[in-house]
Tab-separated table of C-alpha atoms in Angstrom:
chain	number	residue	atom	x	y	z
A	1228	UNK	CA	0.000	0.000	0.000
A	1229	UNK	CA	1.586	3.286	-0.918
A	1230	UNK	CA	1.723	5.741	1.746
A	1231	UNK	CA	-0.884	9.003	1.956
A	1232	UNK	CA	0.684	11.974	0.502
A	1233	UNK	CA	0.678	14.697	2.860
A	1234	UNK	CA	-1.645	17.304	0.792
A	1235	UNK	CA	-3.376	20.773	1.941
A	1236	UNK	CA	-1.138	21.472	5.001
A	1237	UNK	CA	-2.306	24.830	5.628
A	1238	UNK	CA	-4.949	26.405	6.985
A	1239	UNK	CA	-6.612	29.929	6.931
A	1240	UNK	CA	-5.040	32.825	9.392
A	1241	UNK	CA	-7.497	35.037	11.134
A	1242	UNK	CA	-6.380	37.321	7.834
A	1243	UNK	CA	-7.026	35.180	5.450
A	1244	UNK	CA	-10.637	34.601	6.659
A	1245	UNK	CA	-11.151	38.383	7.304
A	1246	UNK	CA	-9.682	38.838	3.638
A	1247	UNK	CA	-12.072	36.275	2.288
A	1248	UNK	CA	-15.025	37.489	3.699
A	1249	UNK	CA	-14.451	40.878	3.152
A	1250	UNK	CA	-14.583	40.227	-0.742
A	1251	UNK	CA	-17.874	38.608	-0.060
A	1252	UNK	CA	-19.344	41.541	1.303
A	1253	UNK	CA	-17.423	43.323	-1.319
A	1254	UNK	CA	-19.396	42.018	-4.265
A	1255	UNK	CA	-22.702	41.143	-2.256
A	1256	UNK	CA	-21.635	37.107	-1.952
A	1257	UNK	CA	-23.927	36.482	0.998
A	1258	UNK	CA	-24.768	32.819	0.459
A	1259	UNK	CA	-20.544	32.132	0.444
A	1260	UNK	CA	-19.710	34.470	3.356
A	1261	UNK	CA	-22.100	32.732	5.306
A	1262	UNK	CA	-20.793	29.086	3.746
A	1263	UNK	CA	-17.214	30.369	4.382
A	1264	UNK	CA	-18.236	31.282	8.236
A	1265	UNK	CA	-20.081	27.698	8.911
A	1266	UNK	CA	-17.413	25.667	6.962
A	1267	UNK	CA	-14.709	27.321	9.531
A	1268	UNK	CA	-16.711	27.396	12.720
A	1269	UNK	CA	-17.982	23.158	12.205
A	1270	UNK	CA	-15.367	21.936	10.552
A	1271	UNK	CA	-18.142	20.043	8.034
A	1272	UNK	CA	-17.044	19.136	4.279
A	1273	UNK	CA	-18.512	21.316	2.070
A	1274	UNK	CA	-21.162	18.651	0.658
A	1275	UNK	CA	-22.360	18.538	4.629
A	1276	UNK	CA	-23.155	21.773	5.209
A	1277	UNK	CA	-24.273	22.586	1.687
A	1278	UNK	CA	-26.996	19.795	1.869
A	1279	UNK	CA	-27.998	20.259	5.664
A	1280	UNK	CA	-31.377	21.606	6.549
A	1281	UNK	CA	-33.679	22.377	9.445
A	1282	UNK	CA	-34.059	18.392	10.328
A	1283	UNK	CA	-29.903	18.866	11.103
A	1284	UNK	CA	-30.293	21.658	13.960
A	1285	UNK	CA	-31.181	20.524	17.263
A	1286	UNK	CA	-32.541	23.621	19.319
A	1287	UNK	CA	-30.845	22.437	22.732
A	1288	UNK	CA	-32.972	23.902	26.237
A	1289	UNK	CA	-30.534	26.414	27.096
A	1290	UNK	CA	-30.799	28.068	23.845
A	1291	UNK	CA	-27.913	26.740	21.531
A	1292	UNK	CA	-28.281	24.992	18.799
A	1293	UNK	CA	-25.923	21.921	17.684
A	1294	UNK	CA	-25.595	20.895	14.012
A	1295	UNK	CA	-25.591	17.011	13.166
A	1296	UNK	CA	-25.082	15.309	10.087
A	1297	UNK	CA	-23.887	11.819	8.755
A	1298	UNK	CA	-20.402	12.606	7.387
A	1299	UNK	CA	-20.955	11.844	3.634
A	1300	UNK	CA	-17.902	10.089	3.088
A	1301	UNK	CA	-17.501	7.827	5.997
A	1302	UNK	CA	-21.065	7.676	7.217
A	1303	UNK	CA	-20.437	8.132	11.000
A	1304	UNK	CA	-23.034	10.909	12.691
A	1305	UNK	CA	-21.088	14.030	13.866
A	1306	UNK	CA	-23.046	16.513	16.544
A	1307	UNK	CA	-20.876	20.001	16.814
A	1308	UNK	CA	-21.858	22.792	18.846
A	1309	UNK	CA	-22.361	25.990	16.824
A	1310	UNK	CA	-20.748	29.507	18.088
A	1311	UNK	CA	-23.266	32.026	17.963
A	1312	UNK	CA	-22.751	33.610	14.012
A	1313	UNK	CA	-22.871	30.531	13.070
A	1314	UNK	CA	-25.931	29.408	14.622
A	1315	UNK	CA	-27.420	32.704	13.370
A	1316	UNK	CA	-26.676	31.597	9.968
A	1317	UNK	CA	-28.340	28.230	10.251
A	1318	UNK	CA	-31.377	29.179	11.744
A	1319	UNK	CA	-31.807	32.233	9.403
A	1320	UNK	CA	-31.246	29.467	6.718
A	1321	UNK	CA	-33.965	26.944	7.954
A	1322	UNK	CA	-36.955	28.083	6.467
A	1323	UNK	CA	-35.570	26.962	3.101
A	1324	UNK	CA	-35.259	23.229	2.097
A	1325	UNK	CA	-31.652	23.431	2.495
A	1326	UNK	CA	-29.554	25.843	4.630
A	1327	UNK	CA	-27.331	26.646	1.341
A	1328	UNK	CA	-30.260	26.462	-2.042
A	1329	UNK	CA	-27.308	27.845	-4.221
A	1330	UNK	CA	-25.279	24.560	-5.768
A	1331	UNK	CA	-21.842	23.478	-5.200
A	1332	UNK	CA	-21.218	25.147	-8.991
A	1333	UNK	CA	-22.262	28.176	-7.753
A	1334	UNK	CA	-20.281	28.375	-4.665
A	1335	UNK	CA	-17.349	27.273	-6.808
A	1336	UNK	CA	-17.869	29.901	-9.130
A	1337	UNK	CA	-17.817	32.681	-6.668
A	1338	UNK	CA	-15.174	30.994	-4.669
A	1339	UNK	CA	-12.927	31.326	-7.711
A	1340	UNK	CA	-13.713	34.946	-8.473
A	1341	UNK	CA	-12.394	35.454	-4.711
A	1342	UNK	CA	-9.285	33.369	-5.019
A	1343	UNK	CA	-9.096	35.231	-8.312
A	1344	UNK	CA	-8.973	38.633	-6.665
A	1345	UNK	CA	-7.198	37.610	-3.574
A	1346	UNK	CA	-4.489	36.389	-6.289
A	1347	UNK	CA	-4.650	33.108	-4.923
A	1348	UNK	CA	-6.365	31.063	-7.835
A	1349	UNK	CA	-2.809	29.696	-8.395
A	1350	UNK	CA	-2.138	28.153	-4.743
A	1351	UNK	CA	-4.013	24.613	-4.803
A	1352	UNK	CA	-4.833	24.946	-1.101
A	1353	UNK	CA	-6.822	27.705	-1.527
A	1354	UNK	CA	-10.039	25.783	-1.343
A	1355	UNK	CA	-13.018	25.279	0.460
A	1356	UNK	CA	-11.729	22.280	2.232
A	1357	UNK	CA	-8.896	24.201	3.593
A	1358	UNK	CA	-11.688	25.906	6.114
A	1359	UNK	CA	-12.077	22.357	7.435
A	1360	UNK	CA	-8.310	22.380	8.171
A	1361	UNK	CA	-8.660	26.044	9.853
A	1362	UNK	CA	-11.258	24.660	12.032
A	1363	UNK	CA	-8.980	21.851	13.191
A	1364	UNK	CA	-6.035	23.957	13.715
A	1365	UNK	CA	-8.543	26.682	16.071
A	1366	UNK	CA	-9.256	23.787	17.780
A	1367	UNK	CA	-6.172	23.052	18.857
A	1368	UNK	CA	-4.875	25.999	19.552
A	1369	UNK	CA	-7.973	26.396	21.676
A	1370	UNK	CA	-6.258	23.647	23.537
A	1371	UNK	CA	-8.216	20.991	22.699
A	1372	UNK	CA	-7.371	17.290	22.753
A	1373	UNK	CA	-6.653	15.029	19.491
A	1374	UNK	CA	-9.336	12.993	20.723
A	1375	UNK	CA	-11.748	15.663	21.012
A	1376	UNK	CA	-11.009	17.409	18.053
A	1377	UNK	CA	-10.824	13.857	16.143
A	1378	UNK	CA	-14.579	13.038	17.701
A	1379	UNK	CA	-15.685	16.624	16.433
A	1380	UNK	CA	-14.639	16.139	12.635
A	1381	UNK	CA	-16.164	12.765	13.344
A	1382	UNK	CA	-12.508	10.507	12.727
A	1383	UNK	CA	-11.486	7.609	15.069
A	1384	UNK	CA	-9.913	8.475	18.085
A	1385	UNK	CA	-6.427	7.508	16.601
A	1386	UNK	CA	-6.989	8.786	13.440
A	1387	UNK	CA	-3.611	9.845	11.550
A	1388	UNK	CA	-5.731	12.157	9.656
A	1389	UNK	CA	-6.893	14.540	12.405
A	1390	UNK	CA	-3.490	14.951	12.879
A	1391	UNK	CA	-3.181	16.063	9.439
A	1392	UNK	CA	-5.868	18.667	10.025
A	1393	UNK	CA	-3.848	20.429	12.150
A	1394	UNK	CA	-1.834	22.951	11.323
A	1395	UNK	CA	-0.546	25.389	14.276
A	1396	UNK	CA	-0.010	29.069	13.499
A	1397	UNK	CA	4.188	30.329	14.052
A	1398	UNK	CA	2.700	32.617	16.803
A	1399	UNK	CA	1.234	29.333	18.600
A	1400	UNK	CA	4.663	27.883	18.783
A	1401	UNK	CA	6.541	31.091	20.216
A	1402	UNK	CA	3.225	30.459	23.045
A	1403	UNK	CA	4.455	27.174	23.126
A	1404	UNK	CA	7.939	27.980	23.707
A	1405	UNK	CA	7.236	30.640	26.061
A	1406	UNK	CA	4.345	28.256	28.379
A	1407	UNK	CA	7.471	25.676	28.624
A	1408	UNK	CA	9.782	28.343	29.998
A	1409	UNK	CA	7.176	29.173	32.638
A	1410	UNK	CA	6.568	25.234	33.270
A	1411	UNK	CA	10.307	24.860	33.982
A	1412	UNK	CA	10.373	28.023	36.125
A	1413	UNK	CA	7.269	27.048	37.968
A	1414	UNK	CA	8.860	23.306	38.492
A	1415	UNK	CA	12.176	24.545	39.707
């Protein structure tokens, strides 16, 4: 068996998103800011989100709402908690048979008119799966666990592939460097 090529090792900065959406606004691209925004926040695949709908959204008693879906290409059921934009998004979106009506051709299309005038549309890891990556990476610099950031983009526990997802930021690893030299002062 050959082994996995390591492919689409980056992930969006906080820049990079604000960049991104700000050429949505830009040129009135509602339906991908709000794609872009979801994609990052759940870490769902494209296909996930842009097929989910109303019977996806659990309305929990304390009033947040939690998206679940059947990961498409593996078939195991995902629940992630939704930060408040995003939850916005989804229950604006819920009325309609779909949260995203527009077609992945669509999004495409205006996704490479951004890229275009980002000057990105030559870096092959400017895509829409790359959010997926981004939310992975905020995840961990959130400090959360493999495990639980493996159980939220619905992989096995020991999944080499979550560790794929993430990508830490240089600034992360100077926090790194600087929480060790605190450990060791703390310890001494």
């Amino acid at each position: 068996r050959k082994k996995e090529k390591l492919t689409r090792a980056r992930a969006y900065s906080r820049e990079e998103e604000d960049m991104i959406l700000a050429e949505c606004r830009k040129f009135g691209y509602t339906d991908l800011e709000e794609f872009v925004i979801c994609l990052i926040e759940t870490g769902a695949s494209p296909e996930d989100l842009r097929t989910g709908s109303s019977k996806n959204l659990i309305r929990n008693l304390d009033g947040s709402v939690t998206f679940n879906f059947k990961w498409l290409k593996t078939d195991i059921p995902v629940v992630v908690g939704t930060r408040k934009r995003t939850q916005d998004i989804l229950v604006k979106r819920s009325n309609s048979k779909r949260f995203f009506m527009s077609s992945y051709r669509q999004l495409y299309n205006k996704w490479q008119d951004i890229r275009d005038r980002l000057g990105k549309s030559d870096d092959k890891e400017w895509v829409f799966y790359t959010c997926r990556h981004t939310c992975a990476s905020r995840m961990a610099e959130a400090g959360k666990t493999l495990v639980q950031i493996a159980d939220w983009l619905g992989h096995a526990p020991n999944s080499p592939v979550t560790r794929r997802y993430i990508h830490f930021f240089p600034k992360d690893k100077l926090n790194l460097a600087g929480k060790l030299d605190n450990y060791k002062e703390e310890k001494a």
